[in-house]
XYZ file of N, CA, C and O in Angstrom:
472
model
N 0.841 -1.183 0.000
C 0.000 0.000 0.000
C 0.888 1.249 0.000
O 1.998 1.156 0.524
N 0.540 2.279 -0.481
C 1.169 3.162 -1.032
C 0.603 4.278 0.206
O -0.541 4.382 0.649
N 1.928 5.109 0.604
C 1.729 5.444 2.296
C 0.940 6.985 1.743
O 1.209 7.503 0.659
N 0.224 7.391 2.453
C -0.469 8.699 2.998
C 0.394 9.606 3.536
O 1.074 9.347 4.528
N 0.435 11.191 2.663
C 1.128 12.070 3.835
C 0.155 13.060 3.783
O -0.377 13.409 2.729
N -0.152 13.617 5.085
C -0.521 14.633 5.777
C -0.628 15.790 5.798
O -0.503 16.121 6.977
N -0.804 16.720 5.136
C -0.477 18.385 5.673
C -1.160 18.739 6.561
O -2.304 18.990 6.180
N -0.876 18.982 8.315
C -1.377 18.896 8.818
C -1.197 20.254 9.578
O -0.304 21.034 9.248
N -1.901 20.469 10.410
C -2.205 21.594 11.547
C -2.609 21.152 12.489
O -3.753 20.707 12.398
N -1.883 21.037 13.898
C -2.702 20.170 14.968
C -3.268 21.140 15.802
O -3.725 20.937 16.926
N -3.208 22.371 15.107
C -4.321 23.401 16.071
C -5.612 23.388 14.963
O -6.237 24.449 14.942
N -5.955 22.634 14.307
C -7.059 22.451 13.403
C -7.901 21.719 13.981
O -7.342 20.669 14.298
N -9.400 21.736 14.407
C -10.227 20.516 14.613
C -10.302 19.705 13.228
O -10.023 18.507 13.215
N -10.579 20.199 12.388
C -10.817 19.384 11.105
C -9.303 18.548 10.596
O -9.458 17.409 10.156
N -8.119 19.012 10.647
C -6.915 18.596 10.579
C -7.240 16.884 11.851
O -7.405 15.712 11.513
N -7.215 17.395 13.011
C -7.214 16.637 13.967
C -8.399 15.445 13.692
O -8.319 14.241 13.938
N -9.199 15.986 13.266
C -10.467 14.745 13.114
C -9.943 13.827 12.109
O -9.881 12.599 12.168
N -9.476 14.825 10.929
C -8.512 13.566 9.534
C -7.867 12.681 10.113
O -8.065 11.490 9.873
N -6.751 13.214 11.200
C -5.723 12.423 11.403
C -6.235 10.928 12.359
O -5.719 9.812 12.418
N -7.400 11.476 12.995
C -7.665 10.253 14.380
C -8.654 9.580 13.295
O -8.895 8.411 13.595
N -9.312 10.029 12.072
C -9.899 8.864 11.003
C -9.068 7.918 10.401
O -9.296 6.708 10.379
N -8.134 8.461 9.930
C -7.191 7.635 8.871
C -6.519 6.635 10.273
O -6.065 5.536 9.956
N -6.476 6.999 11.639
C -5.721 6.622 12.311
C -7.052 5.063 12.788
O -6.801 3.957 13.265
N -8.063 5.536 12.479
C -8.860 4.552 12.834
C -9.187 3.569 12.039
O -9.861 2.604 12.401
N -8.763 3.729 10.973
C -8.569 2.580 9.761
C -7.446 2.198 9.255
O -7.287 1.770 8.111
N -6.258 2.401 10.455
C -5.088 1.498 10.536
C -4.204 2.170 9.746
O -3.170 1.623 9.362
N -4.504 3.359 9.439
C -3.533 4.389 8.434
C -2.294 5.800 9.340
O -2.569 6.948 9.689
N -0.990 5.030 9.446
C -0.511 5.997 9.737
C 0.399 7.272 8.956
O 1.507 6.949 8.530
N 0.134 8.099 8.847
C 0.589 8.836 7.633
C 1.923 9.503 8.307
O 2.252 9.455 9.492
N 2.627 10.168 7.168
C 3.609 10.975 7.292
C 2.996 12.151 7.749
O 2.244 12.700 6.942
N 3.136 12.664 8.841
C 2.667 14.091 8.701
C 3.807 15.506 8.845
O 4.753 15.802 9.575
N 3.093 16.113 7.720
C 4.076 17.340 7.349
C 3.298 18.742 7.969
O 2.263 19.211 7.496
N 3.962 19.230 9.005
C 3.407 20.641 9.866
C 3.596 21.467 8.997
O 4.763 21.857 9.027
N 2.892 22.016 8.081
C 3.174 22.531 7.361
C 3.473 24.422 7.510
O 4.133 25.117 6.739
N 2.778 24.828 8.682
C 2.847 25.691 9.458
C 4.191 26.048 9.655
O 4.567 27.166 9.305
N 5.239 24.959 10.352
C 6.235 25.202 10.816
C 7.138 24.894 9.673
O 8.182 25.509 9.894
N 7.220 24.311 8.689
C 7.857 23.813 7.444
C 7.033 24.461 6.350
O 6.049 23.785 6.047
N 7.173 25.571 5.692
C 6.757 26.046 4.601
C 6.277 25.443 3.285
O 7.162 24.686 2.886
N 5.498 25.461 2.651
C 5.739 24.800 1.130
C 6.422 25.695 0.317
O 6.514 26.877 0.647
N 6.854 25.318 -0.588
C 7.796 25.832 -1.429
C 6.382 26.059 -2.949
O 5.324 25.481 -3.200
N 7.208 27.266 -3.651
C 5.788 27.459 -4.812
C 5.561 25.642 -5.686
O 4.467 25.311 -6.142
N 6.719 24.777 -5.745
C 6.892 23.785 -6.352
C 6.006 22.717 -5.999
O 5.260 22.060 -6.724
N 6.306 22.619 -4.184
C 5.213 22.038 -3.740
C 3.548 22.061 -4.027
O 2.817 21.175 -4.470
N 3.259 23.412 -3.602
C 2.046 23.633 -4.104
C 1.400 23.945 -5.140
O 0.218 24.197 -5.375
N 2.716 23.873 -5.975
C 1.585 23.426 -7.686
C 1.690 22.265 -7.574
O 0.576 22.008 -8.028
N 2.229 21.004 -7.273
C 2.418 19.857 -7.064
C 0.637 19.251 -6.536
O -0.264 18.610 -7.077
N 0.830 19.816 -5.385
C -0.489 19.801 -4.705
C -1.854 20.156 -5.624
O -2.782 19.398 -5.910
N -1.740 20.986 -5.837
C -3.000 21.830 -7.196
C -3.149 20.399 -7.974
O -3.968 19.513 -7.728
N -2.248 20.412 -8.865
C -2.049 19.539 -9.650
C -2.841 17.936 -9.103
O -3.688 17.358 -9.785
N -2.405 17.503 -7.935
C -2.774 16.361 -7.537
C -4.269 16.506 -7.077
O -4.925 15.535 -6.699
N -4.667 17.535 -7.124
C -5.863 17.562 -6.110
C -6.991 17.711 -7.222
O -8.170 17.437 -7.000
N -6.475 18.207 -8.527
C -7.178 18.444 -9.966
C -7.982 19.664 -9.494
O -9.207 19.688 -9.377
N -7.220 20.572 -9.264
C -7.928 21.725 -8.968
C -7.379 22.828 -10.147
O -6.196 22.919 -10.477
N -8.685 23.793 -10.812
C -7.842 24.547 -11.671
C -7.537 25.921 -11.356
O -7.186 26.677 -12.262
N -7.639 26.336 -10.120
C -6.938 27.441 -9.085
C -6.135 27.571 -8.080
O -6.451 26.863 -7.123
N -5.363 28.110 -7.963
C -4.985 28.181 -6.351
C -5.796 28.739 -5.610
O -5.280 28.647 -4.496
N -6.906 29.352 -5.492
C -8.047 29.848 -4.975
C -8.782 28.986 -4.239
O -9.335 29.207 -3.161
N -8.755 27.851 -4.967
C -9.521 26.366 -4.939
C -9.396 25.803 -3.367
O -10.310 25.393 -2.651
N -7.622 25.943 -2.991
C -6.846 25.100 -2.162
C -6.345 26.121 -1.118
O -5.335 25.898 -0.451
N -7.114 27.301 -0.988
C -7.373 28.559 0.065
C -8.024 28.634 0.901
O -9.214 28.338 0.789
N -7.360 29.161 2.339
C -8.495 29.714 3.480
C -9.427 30.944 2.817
O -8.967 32.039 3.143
N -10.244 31.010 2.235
C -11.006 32.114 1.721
C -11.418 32.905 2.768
O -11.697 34.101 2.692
N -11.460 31.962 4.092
C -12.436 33.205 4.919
C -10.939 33.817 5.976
O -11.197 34.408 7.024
N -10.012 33.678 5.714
C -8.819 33.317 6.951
C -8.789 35.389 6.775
O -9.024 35.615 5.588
N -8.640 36.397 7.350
C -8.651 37.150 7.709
C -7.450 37.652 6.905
O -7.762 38.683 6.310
N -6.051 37.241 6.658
C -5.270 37.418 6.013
C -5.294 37.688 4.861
O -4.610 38.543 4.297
N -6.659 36.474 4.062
C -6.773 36.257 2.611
C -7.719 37.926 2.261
O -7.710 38.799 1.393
N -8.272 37.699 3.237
C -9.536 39.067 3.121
C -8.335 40.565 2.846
O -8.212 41.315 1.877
N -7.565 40.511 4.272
C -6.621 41.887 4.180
C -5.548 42.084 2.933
O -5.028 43.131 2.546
N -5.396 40.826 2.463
C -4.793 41.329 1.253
C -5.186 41.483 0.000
O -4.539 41.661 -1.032
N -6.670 41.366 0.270
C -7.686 41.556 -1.638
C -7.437 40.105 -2.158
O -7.095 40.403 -3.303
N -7.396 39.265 -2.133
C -6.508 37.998 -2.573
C -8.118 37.545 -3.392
O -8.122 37.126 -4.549
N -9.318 37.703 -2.632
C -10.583 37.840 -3.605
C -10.761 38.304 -4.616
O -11.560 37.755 -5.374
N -10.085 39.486 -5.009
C -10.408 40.237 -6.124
C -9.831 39.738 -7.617
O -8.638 39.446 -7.703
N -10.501 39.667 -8.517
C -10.645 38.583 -9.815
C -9.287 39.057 -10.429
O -8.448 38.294 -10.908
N -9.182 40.425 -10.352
C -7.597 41.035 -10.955
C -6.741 40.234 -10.398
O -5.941 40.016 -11.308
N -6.371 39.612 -9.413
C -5.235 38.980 -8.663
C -5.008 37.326 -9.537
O -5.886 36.509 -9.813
N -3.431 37.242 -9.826
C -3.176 36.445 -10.605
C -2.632 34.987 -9.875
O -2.395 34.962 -8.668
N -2.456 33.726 -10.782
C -2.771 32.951 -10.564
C -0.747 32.880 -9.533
O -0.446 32.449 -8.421
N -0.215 33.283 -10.225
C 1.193 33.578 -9.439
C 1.133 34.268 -8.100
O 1.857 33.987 -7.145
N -0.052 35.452 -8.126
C 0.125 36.361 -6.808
C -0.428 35.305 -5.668
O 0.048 35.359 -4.534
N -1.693 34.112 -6.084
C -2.305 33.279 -5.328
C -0.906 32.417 -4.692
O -0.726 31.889 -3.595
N -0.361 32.493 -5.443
C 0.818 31.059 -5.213
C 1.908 31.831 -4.345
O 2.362 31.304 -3.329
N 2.221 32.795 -4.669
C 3.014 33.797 -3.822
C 2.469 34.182 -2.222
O 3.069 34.434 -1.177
N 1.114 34.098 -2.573
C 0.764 34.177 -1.333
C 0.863 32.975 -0.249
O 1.223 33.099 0.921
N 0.502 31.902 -0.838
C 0.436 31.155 0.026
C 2.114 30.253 0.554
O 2.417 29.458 1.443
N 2.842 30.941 -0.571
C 4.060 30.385 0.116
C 4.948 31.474 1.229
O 5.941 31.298 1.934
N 4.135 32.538 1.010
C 4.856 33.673 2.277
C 3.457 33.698 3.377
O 3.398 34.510 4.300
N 2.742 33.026 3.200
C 1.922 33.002 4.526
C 0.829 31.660 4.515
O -0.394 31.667 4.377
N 1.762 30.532 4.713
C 0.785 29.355 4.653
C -0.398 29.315 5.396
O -1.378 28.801 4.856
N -0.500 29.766 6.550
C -2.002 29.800 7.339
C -2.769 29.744 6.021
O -3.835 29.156 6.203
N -2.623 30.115 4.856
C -3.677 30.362 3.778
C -3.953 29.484 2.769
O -4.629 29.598 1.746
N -3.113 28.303 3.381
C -3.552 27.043 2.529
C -4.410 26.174 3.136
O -4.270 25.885 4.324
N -5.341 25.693 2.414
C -6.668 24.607 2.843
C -6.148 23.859 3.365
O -4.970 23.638 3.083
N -6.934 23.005 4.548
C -6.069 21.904 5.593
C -7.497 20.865 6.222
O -8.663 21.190 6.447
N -7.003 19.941 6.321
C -6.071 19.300 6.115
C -5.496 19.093 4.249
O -6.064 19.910 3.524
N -4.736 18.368 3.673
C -4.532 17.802 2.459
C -3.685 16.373 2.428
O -2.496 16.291 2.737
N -4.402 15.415 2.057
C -4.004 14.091 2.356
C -3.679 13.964 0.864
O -4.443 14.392 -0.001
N -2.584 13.396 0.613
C -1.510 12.817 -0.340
C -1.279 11.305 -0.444
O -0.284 10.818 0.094
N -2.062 10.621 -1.042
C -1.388 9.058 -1.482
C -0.920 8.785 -3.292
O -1.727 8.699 -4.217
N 0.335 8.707 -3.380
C 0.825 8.512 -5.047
C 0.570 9.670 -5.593
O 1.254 10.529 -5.038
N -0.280 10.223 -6.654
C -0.716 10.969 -7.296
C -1.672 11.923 -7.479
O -1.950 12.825 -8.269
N -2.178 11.300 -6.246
C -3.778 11.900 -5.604
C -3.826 12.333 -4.576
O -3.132 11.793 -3.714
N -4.906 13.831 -4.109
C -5.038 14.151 -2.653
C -6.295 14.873 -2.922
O -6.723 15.353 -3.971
N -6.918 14.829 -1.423
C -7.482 15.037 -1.165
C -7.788 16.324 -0.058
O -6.867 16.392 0.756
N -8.769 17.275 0.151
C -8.768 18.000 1.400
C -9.480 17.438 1.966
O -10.525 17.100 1.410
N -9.257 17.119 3.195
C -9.904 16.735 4.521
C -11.246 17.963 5.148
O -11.402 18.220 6.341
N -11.894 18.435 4.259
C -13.037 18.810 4.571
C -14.538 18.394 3.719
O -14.797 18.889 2.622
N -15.132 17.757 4.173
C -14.917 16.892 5.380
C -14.037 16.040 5.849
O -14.095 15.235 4.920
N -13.391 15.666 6.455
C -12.200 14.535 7.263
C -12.950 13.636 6.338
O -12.325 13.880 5.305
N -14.008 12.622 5.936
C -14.178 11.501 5.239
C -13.928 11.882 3.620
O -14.193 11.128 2.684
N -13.523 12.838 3.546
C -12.612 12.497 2.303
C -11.918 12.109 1.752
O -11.728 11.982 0.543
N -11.065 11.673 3.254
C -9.491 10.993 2.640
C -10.220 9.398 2.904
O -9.707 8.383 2.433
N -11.125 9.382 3.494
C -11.424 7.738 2.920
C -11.589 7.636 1.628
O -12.242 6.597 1.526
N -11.417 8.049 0.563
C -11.502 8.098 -1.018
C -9.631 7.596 -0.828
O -8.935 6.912 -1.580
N -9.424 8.010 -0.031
C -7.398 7.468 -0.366
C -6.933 6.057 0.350
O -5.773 5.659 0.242
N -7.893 5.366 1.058
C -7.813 3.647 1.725
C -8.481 2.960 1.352
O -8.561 1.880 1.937
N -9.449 3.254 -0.001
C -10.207 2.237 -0.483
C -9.576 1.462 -1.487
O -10.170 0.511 -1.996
């Protein structure tokens, strides 16, 4: 079986609920704090990419207070400034994001990543 990694936040309830699911169906994942370990812009087109999303908008805290103070809503803002953003202030990436092979998922709802142990 092809292992699960994590982007996790353990000050997240929804992060935390992913992790004690996957943990309840015998799945222990890699988990990457992503908080304290940055993604790199590479990473998170990586991520985009795996998640088949066709924004970085997609894979955003939309409501996170940060995203609001910097206009990051407004349709003028480019698909680079999205990516820029979220690698100088990750709080602003969607969480959880579960990773198996080629595929991921966001953990909202947490039974999403059961789509990644079936």
């Amino acid at each position: 079986m092809t292992a699960i990694t994590l982007y996790h936040n353990p000050r997240c309830s929804k992060s935390r609920e992913t992790l004690k699911l996957l943990e309840s169906n015998d799945v222990t994942p890699t988990i990457i704090k992503y908080l304290d370990n940055p993604l790199s812009a590479e990473a998170l087109s990586m991520l985009k990419q795996q998640l088949g999303l066709s924004s970085f908008r997609e894979m955003m805290r939309t409501k996170e207070a940060d995203y609001k103070a910097a206009n990051l809503g407004d349709a003028s803002v480019d698909e680079a400034q999205l990516l820029d953003a979220m690698v100088n202030n990750p709080k602003l990436v969607e969480r959880p994001i579960a990773v198996k092979g080629e595929k991921a998922v966001i953990g909202r709802p947490p039974e999403n990543v059961l789509a990644l142990i079936k």
